[in-house]
mmCIF file of C-alpha atoms and ligand atoms in Angstrom:
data_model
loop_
_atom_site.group_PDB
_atom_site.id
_atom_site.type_symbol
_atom_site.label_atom_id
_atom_site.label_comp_id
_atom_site.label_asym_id
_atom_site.label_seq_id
_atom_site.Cartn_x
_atom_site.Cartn_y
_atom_site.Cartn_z
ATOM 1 C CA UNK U 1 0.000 0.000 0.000
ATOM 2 C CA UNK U 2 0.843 3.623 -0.508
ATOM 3 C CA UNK U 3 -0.083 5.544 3.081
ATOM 4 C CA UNK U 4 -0.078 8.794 4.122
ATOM 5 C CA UNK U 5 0.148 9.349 7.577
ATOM 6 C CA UNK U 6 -0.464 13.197 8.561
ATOM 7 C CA UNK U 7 1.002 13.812 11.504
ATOM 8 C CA UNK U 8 3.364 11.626 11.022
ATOM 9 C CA UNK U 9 5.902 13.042 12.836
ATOM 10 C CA UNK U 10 4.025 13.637 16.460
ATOM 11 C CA UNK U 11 4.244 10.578 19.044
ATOM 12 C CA UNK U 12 1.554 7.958 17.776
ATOM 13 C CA UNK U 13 2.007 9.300 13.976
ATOM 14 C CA UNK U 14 5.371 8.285 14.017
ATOM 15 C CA UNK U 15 4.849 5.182 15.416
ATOM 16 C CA UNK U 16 2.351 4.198 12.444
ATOM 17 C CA UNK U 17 5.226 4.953 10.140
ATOM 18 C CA UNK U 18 7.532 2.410 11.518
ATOM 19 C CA UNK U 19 4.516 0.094 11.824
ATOM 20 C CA UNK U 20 3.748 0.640 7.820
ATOM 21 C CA UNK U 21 7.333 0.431 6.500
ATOM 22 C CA UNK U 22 8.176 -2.889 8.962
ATOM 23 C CA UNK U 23 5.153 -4.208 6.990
ATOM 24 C CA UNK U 24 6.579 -3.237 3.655
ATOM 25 C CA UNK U 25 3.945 -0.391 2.416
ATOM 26 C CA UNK U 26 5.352 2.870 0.875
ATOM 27 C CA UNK U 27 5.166 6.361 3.019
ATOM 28 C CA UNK U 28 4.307 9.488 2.738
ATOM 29 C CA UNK U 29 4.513 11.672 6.449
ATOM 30 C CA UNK U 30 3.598 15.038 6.451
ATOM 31 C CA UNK U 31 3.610 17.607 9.492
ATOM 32 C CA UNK U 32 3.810 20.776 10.605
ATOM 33 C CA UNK U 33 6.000 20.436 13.585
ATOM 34 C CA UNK U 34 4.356 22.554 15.327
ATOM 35 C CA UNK U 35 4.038 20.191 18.379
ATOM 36 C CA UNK U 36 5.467 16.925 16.042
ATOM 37 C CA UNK U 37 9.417 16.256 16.260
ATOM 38 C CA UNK U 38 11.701 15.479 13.544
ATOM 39 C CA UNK U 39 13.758 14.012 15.808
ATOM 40 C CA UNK U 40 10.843 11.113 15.924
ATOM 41 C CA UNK U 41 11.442 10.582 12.097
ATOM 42 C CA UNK U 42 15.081 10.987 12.853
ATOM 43 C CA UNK U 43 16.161 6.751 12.691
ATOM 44 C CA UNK U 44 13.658 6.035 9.267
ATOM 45 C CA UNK U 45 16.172 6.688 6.174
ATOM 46 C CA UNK U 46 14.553 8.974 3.079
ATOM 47 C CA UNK U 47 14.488 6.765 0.009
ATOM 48 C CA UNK U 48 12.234 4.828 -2.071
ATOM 49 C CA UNK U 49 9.627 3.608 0.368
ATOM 50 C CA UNK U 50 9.861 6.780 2.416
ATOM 51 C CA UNK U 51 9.228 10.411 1.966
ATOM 52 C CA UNK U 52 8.976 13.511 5.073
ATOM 53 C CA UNK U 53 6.743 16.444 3.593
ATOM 54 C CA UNK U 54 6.743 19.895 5.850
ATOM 55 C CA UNK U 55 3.284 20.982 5.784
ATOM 56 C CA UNK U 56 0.129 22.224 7.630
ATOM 57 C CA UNK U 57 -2.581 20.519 6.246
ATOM 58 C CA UNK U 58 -4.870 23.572 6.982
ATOM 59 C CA UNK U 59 -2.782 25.008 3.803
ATOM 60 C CA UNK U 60 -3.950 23.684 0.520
ATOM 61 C CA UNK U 61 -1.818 20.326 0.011
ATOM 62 C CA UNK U 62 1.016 20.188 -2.042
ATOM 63 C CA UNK U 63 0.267 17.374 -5.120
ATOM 64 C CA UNK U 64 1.414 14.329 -2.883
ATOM 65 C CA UNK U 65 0.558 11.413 -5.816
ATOM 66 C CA UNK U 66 -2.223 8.705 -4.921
ATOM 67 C CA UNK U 67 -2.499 7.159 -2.024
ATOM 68 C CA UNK U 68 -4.644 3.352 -0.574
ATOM 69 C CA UNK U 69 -4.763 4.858 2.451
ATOM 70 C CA UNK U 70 -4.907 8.271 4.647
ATOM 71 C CA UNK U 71 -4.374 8.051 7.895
ATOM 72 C CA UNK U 72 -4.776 12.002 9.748
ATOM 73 C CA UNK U 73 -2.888 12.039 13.393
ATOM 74 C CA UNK U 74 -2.400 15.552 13.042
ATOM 75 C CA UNK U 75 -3.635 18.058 15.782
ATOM 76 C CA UNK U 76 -1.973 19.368 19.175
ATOM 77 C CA UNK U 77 -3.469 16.893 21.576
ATOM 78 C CA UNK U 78 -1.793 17.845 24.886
ATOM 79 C CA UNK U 79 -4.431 20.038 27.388
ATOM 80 C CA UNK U 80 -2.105 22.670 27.596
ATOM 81 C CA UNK U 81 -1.693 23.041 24.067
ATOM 82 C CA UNK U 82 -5.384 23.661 24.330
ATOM 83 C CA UNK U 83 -4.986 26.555 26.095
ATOM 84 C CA UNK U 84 -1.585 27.782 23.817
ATOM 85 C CA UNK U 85 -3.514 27.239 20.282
ATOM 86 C CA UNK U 86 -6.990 26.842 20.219
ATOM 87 C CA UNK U 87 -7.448 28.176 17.074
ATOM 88 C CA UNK U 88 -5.027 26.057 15.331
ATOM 89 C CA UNK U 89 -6.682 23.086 16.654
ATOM 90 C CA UNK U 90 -9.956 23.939 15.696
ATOM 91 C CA UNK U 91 -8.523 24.624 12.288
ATOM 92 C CA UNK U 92 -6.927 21.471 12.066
ATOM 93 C CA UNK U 93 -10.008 19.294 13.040
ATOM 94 C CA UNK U 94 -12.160 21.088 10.631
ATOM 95 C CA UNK U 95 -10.197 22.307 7.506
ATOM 96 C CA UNK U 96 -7.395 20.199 7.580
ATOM 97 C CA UNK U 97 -9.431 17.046 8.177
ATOM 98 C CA UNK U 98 -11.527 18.203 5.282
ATOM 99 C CA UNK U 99 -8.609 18.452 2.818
ATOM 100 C CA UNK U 100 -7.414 15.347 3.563
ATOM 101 C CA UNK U 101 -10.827 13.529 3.226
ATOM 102 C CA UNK U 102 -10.808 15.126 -0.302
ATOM 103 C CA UNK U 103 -7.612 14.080 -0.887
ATOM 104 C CA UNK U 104 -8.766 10.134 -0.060
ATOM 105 C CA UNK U 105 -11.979 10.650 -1.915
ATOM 106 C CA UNK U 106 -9.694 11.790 -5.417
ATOM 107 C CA UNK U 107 -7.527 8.934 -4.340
ATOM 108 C CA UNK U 108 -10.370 5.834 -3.493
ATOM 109 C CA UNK U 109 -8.693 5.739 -0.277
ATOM 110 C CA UNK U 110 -9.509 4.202 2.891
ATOM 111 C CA UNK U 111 -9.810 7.026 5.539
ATOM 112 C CA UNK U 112 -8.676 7.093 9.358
ATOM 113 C CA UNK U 113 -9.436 9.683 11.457
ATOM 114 C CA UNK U 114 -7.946 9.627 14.544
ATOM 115 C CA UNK U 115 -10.525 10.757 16.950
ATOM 116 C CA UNK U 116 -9.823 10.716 21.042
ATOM 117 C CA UNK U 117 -12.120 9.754 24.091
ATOM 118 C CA UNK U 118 -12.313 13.908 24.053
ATOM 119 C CA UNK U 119 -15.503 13.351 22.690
ATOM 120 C CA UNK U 120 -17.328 12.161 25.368
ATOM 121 C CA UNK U 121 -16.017 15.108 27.717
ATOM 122 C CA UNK U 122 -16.434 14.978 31.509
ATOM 123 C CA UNK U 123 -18.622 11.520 30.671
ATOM 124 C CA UNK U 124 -21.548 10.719 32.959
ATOM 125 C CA UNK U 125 -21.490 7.287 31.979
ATOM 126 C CA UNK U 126 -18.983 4.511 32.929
ATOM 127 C CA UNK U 127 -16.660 3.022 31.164
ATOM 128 C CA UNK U 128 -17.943 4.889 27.708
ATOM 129 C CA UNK U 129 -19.168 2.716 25.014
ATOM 130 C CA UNK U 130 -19.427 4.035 21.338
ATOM 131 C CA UNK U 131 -22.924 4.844 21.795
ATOM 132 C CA UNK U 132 -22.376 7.427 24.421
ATOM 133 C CA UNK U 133 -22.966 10.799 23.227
ATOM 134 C CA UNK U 134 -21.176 12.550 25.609
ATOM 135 C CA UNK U 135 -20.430 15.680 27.878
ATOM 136 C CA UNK U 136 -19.087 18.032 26.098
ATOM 137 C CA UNK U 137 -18.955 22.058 26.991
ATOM 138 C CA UNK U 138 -18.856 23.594 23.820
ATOM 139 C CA UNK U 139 -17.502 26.802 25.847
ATOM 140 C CA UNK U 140 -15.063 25.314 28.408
ATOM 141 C CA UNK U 141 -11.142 24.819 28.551
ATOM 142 C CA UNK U 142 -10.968 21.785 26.131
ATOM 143 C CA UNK U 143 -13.885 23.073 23.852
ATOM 144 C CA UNK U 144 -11.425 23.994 21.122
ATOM 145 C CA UNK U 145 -10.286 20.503 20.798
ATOM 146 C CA UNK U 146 -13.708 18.081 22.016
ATOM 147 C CA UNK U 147 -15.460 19.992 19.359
ATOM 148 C CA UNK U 148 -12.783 20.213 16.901
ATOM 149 C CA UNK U 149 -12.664 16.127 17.267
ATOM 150 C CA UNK U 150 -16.467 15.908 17.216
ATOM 151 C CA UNK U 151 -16.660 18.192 14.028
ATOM 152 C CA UNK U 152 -14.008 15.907 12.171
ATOM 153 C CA UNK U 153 -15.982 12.963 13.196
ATOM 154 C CA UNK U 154 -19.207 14.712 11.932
ATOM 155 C CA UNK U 155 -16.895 15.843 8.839
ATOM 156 C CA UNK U 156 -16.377 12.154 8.174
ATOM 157 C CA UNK U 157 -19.229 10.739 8.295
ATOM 158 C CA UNK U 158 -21.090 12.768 6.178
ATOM 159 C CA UNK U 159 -17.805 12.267 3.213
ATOM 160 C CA UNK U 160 -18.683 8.552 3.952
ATOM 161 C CA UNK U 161 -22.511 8.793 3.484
ATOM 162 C CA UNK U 162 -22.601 11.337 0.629
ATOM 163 C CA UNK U 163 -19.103 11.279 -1.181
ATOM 164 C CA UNK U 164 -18.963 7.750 -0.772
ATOM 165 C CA UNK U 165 -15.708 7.765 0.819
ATOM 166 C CA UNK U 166 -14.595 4.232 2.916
ATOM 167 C CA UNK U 167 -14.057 6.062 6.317
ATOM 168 C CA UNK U 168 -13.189 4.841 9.896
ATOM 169 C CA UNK U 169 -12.955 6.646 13.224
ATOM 170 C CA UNK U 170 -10.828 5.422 15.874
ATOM 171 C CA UNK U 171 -11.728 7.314 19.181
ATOM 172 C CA UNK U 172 -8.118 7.235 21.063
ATOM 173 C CA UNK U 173 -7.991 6.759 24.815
ATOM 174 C CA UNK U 174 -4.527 7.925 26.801
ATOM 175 C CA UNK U 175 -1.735 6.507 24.861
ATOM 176 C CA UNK U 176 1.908 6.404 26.345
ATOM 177 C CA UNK U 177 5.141 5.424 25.133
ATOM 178 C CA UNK U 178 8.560 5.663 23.758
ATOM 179 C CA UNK U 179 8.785 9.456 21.493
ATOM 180 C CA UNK U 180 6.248 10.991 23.652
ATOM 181 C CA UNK U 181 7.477 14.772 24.020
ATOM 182 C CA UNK U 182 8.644 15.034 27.681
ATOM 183 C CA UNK U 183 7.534 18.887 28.724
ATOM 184 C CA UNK U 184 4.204 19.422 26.708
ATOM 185 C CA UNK U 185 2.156 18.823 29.672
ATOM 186 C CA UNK U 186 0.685 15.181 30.008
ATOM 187 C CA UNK U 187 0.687 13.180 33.009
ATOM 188 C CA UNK U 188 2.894 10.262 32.299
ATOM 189 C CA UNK U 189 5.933 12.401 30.274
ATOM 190 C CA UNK U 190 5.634 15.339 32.942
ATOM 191 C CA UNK U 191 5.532 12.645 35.998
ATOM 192 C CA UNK U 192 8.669 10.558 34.760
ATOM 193 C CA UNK U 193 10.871 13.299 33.553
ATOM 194 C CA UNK U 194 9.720 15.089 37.820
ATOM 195 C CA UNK U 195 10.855 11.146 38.653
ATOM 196 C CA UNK U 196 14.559 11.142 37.284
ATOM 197 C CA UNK U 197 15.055 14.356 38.233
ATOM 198 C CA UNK U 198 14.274 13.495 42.089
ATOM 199 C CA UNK U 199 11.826 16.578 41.690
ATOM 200 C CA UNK U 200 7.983 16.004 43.328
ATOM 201 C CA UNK U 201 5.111 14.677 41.138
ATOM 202 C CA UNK U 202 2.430 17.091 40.488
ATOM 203 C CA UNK U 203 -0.777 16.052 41.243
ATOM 204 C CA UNK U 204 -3.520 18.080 39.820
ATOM 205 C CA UNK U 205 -6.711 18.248 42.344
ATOM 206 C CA UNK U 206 -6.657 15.306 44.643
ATOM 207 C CA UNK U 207 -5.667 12.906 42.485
ATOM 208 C CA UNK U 208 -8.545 10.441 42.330
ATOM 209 C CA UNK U 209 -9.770 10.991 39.054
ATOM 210 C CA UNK U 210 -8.608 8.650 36.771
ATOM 211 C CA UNK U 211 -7.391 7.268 33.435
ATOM 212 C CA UNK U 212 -6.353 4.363 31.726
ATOM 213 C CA UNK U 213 -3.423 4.193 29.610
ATOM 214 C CA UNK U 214 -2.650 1.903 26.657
ATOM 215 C CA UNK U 215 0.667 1.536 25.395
ATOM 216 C CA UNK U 216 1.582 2.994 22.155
ATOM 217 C CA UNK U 217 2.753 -0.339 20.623
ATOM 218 C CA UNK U 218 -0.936 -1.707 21.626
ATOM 219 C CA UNK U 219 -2.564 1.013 20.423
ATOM 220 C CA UNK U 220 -0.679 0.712 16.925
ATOM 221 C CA UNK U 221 -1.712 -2.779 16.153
ATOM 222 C CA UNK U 222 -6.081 -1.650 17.455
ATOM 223 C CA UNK U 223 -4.971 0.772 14.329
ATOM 224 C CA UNK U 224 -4.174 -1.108 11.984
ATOM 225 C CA UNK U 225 -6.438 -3.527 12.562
ATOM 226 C CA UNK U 226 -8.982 -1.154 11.924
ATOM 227 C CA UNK U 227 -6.909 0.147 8.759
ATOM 228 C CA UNK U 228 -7.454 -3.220 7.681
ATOM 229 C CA UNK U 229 -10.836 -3.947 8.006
ATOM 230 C CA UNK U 230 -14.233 -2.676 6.591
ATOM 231 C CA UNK U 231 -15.551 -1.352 9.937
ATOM 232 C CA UNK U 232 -16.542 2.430 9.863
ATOM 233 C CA UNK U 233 -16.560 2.601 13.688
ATOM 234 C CA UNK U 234 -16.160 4.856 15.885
ATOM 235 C CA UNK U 235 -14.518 1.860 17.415
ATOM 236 C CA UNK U 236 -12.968 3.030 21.157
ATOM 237 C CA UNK U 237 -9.232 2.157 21.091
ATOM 238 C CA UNK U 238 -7.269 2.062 24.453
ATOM 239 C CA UNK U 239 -6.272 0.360 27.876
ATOM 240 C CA UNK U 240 -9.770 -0.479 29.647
ATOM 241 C CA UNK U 241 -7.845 -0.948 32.949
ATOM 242 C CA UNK U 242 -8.742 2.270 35.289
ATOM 243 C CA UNK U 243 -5.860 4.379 37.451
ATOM 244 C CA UNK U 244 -6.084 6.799 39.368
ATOM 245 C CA UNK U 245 -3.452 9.704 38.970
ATOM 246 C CA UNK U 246 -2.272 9.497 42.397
ATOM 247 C CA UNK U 247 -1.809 5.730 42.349
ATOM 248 C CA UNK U 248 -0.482 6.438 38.664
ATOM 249 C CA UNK U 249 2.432 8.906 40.406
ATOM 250 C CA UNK U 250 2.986 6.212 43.183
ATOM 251 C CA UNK U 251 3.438 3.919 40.083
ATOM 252 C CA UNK U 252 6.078 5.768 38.530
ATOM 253 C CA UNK U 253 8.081 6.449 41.601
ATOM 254 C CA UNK U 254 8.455 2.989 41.613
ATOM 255 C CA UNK U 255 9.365 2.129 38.406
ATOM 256 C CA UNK U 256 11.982 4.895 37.873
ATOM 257 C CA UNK U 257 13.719 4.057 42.006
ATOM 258 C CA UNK U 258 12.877 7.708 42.733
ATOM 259 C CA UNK U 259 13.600 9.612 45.804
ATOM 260 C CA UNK U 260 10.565 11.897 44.984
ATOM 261 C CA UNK U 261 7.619 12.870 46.597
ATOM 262 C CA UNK U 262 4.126 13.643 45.637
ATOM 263 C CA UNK U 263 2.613 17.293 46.057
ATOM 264 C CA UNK U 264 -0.692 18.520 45.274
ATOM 265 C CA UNK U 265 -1.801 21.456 43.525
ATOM 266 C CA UNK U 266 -4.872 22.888 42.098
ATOM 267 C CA UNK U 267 -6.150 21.594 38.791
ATOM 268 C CA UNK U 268 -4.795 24.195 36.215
ATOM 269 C CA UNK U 269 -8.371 25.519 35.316
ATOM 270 C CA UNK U 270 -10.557 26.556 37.324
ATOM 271 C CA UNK U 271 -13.363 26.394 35.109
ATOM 272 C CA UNK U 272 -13.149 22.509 35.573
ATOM 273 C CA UNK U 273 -13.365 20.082 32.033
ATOM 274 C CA UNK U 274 -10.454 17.826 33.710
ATOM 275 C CA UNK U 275 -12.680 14.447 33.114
ATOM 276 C CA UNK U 276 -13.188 13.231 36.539
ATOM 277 C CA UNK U 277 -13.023 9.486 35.084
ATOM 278 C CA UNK U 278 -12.158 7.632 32.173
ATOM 279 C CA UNK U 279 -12.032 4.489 30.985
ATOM 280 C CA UNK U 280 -13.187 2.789 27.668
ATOM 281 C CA UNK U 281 -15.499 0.225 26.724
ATOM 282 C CA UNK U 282 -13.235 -1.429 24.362
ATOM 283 C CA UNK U 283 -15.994 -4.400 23.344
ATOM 284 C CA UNK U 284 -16.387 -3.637 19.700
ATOM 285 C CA UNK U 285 -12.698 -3.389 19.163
ATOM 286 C CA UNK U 286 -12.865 -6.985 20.238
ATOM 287 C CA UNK U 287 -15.388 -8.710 18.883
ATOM 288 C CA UNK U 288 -14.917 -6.666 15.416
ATOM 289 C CA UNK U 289 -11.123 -6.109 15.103
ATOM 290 C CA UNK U 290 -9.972 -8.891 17.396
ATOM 291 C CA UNK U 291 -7.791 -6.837 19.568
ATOM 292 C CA UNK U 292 -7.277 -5.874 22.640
ATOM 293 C CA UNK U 293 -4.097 -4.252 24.651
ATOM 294 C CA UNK U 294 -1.684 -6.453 25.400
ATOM 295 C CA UNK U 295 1.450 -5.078 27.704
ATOM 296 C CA UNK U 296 0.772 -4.448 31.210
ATOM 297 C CA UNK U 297 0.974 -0.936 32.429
ATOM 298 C CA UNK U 298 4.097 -1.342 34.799
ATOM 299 C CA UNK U 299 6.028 -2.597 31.087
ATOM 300 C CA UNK U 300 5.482 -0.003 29.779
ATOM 301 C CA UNK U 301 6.082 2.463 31.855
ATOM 302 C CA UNK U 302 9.423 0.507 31.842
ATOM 303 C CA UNK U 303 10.429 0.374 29.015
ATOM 304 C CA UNK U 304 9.065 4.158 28.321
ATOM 305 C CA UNK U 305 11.084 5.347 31.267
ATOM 306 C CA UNK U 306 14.619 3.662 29.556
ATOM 307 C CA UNK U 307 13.686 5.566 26.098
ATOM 308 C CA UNK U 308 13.397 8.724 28.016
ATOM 309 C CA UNK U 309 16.992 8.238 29.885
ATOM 310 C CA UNK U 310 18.485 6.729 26.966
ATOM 311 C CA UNK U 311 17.356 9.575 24.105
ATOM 312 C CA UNK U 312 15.585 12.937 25.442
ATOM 313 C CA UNK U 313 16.965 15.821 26.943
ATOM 314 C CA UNK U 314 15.925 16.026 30.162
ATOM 315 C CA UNK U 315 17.866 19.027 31.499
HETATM 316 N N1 UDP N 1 -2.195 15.661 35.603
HETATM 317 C C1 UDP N 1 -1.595 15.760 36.842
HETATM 318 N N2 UDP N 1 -0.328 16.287 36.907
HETATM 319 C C2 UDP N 1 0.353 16.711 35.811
HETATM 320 C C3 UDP N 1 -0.269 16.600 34.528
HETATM 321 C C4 UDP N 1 -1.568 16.074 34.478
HETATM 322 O O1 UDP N 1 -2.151 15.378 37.866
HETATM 323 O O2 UDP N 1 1.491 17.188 35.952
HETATM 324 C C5 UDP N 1 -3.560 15.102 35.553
HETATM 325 C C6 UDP N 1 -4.532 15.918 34.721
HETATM 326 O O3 UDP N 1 -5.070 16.964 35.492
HETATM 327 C C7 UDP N 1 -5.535 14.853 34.327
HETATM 328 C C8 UDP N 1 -4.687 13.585 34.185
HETATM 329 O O4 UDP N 1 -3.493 13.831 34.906
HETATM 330 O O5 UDP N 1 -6.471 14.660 35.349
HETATM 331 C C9 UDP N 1 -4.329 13.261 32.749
HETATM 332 O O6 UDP N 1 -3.786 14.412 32.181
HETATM 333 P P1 UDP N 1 -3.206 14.471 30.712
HETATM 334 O O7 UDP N 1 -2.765 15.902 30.496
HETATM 335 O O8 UDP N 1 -2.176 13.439 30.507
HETATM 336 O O9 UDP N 1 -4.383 14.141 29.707
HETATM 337 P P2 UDP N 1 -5.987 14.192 29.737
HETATM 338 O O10 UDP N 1 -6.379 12.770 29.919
HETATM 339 O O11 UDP N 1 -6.463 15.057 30.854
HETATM 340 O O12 UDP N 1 -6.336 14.730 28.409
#
């Protein structure tokens, strides 16, 4: 297959490059950079099966060729870029997503959109199935990138129903793992990096809302296997096992052998829309794709914490 992956250079994007080339297909990654990293790109050689393409895909798209498939992992999908470029993200979800649904619909592509457990907000229901609808404020501190999601999804659809476009939505749950970028924010980077530098773990609120967190290399193979079939979804993809962020800290202080501590401090908006608890119902991902997460949190975190001693800056 020829695949583009957009956002190819960010932390799951660039995973779904190695995944593609290991498997033999030809890529195309385009980004921005604005919160991707070439330095994620840096180990896959340029040459025949492999191309790196600067670009925002809010601009008009540079002629690219044909594709089989286009995968789009591009937005800013940290909180506090949420509160840095809202605009950007709401540009990306809507016109960028657009152009590259056109660009799959020229082609007779297969579609991906990666959508995110965003959409179902602060959710009132537990875990959250597909058929959730969510609790989303259109207004508050994540609104720019919940509705941005939820418009892409809507965007989607309607290029499936009416353009006849073969579309599928993944909704992404927390994802960790080797690449992610250590100081944009997220609890798992921001906690390890306080770890090996004996600093305290920053608890937002009191800690017992929760997540659960799926490593990447799981989440890669729920993608493909989606890729790969005929399903349309949304299909939920992520870890169904529930943590809460304090027990989450107390996890990583053991991994990494730390001497730190854990300190609380308020939840960085006041307005709220930090989802008191989150965890997905991953049952059509399983009976339809056959998959299901595989490495046990405390691996991961393992072998996450060696990538981030062995290759980022941490200074
Ligand atoms: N969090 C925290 N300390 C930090 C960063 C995040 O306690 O230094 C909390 C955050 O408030 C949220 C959870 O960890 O409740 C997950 O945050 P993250 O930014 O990773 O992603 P989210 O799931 O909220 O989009």
């Amino acid at each position: 297959m020829r695949v583009l992956v957009a956002g190819g250079g960010g932390f799951i994007g660039s995973h779904l490059v190695d995944r593609f080339l290991d498997r033999g297909d030809t890529v195309v990654a385009i980004d921005s950079f604005v919160t991707g990293r070439r330095q994620n790109l840096d180990h896959v050689d340029v040459g025949d099966r492999f191309e790196l393409v600067e670009h925002d895909i809010t601009l008009e798209l540079p002629d690219l060729g044909r594709f089989d498939a286009v995968l789009n992992f591009a937005s800013p999908a940290s909180p506090d870029d949420f509160a840095t470029m809202p605009i950007q993200i709401l540009d990306t979800g809507s016109i960028g997503n657009r152009r590259l649904l056109d660009l799959a619909t020229a082609c007779g592509a297969r579609f991906l959109l990666a959508s995110t457990s965003e959409v179902y907000g602060d959710p009132q229901v537990h875990p959250q199935s597909e058929n959730y609808v969510g609790s989303v404020d259109p207004v508050g501190p994540r609104s720019c990138y919940d509705e941005a999601k939820r418009f892409a999804e809507a965007m989607t659809v309607a290029y499936g129903n009416h353009r006849g476009t073969d579309v599928a939505i993944a909704r992404i749950f927390n994802t960790y793992g080797e690449r992610m970028a250590p100081f944009d924010g997220r609890v798992v980077n921001t906690f390890i990096v306080q770890a090996l530098a004996g600093l305290p773990l920053t608890v937002h609120g009191d800690g017992t809302q929760t997540r659960s967190f799926c490593h990447v290399s799981d989440l890669v193979e729920g993608l493909v296997a989606l890729l790969d079939s005929d399903c349309r979804g949304p299909v939920n993809v992520g870890e169904p096992t529930e943590v809460a962020v304090t027990a989450f800290a107390e996890m990583v202080i053991d991994v990494t052998g730390s001497s730190s501590s854990v300190t609380y401090m308020p939840l960085p908006d006041q307005r709220g829309g930090d989802p008191q608890r989150r965890c997905p119902d991953i049952g059509l991902a399983r009976s339809v794709l056959g998959w299901e997460p595989r490495v046990r949190l405390v691996d991961g975190l393992t072998a996450t914490v060696a990538h981030f001693q062995g290759v980022e800056q941490l200074g």
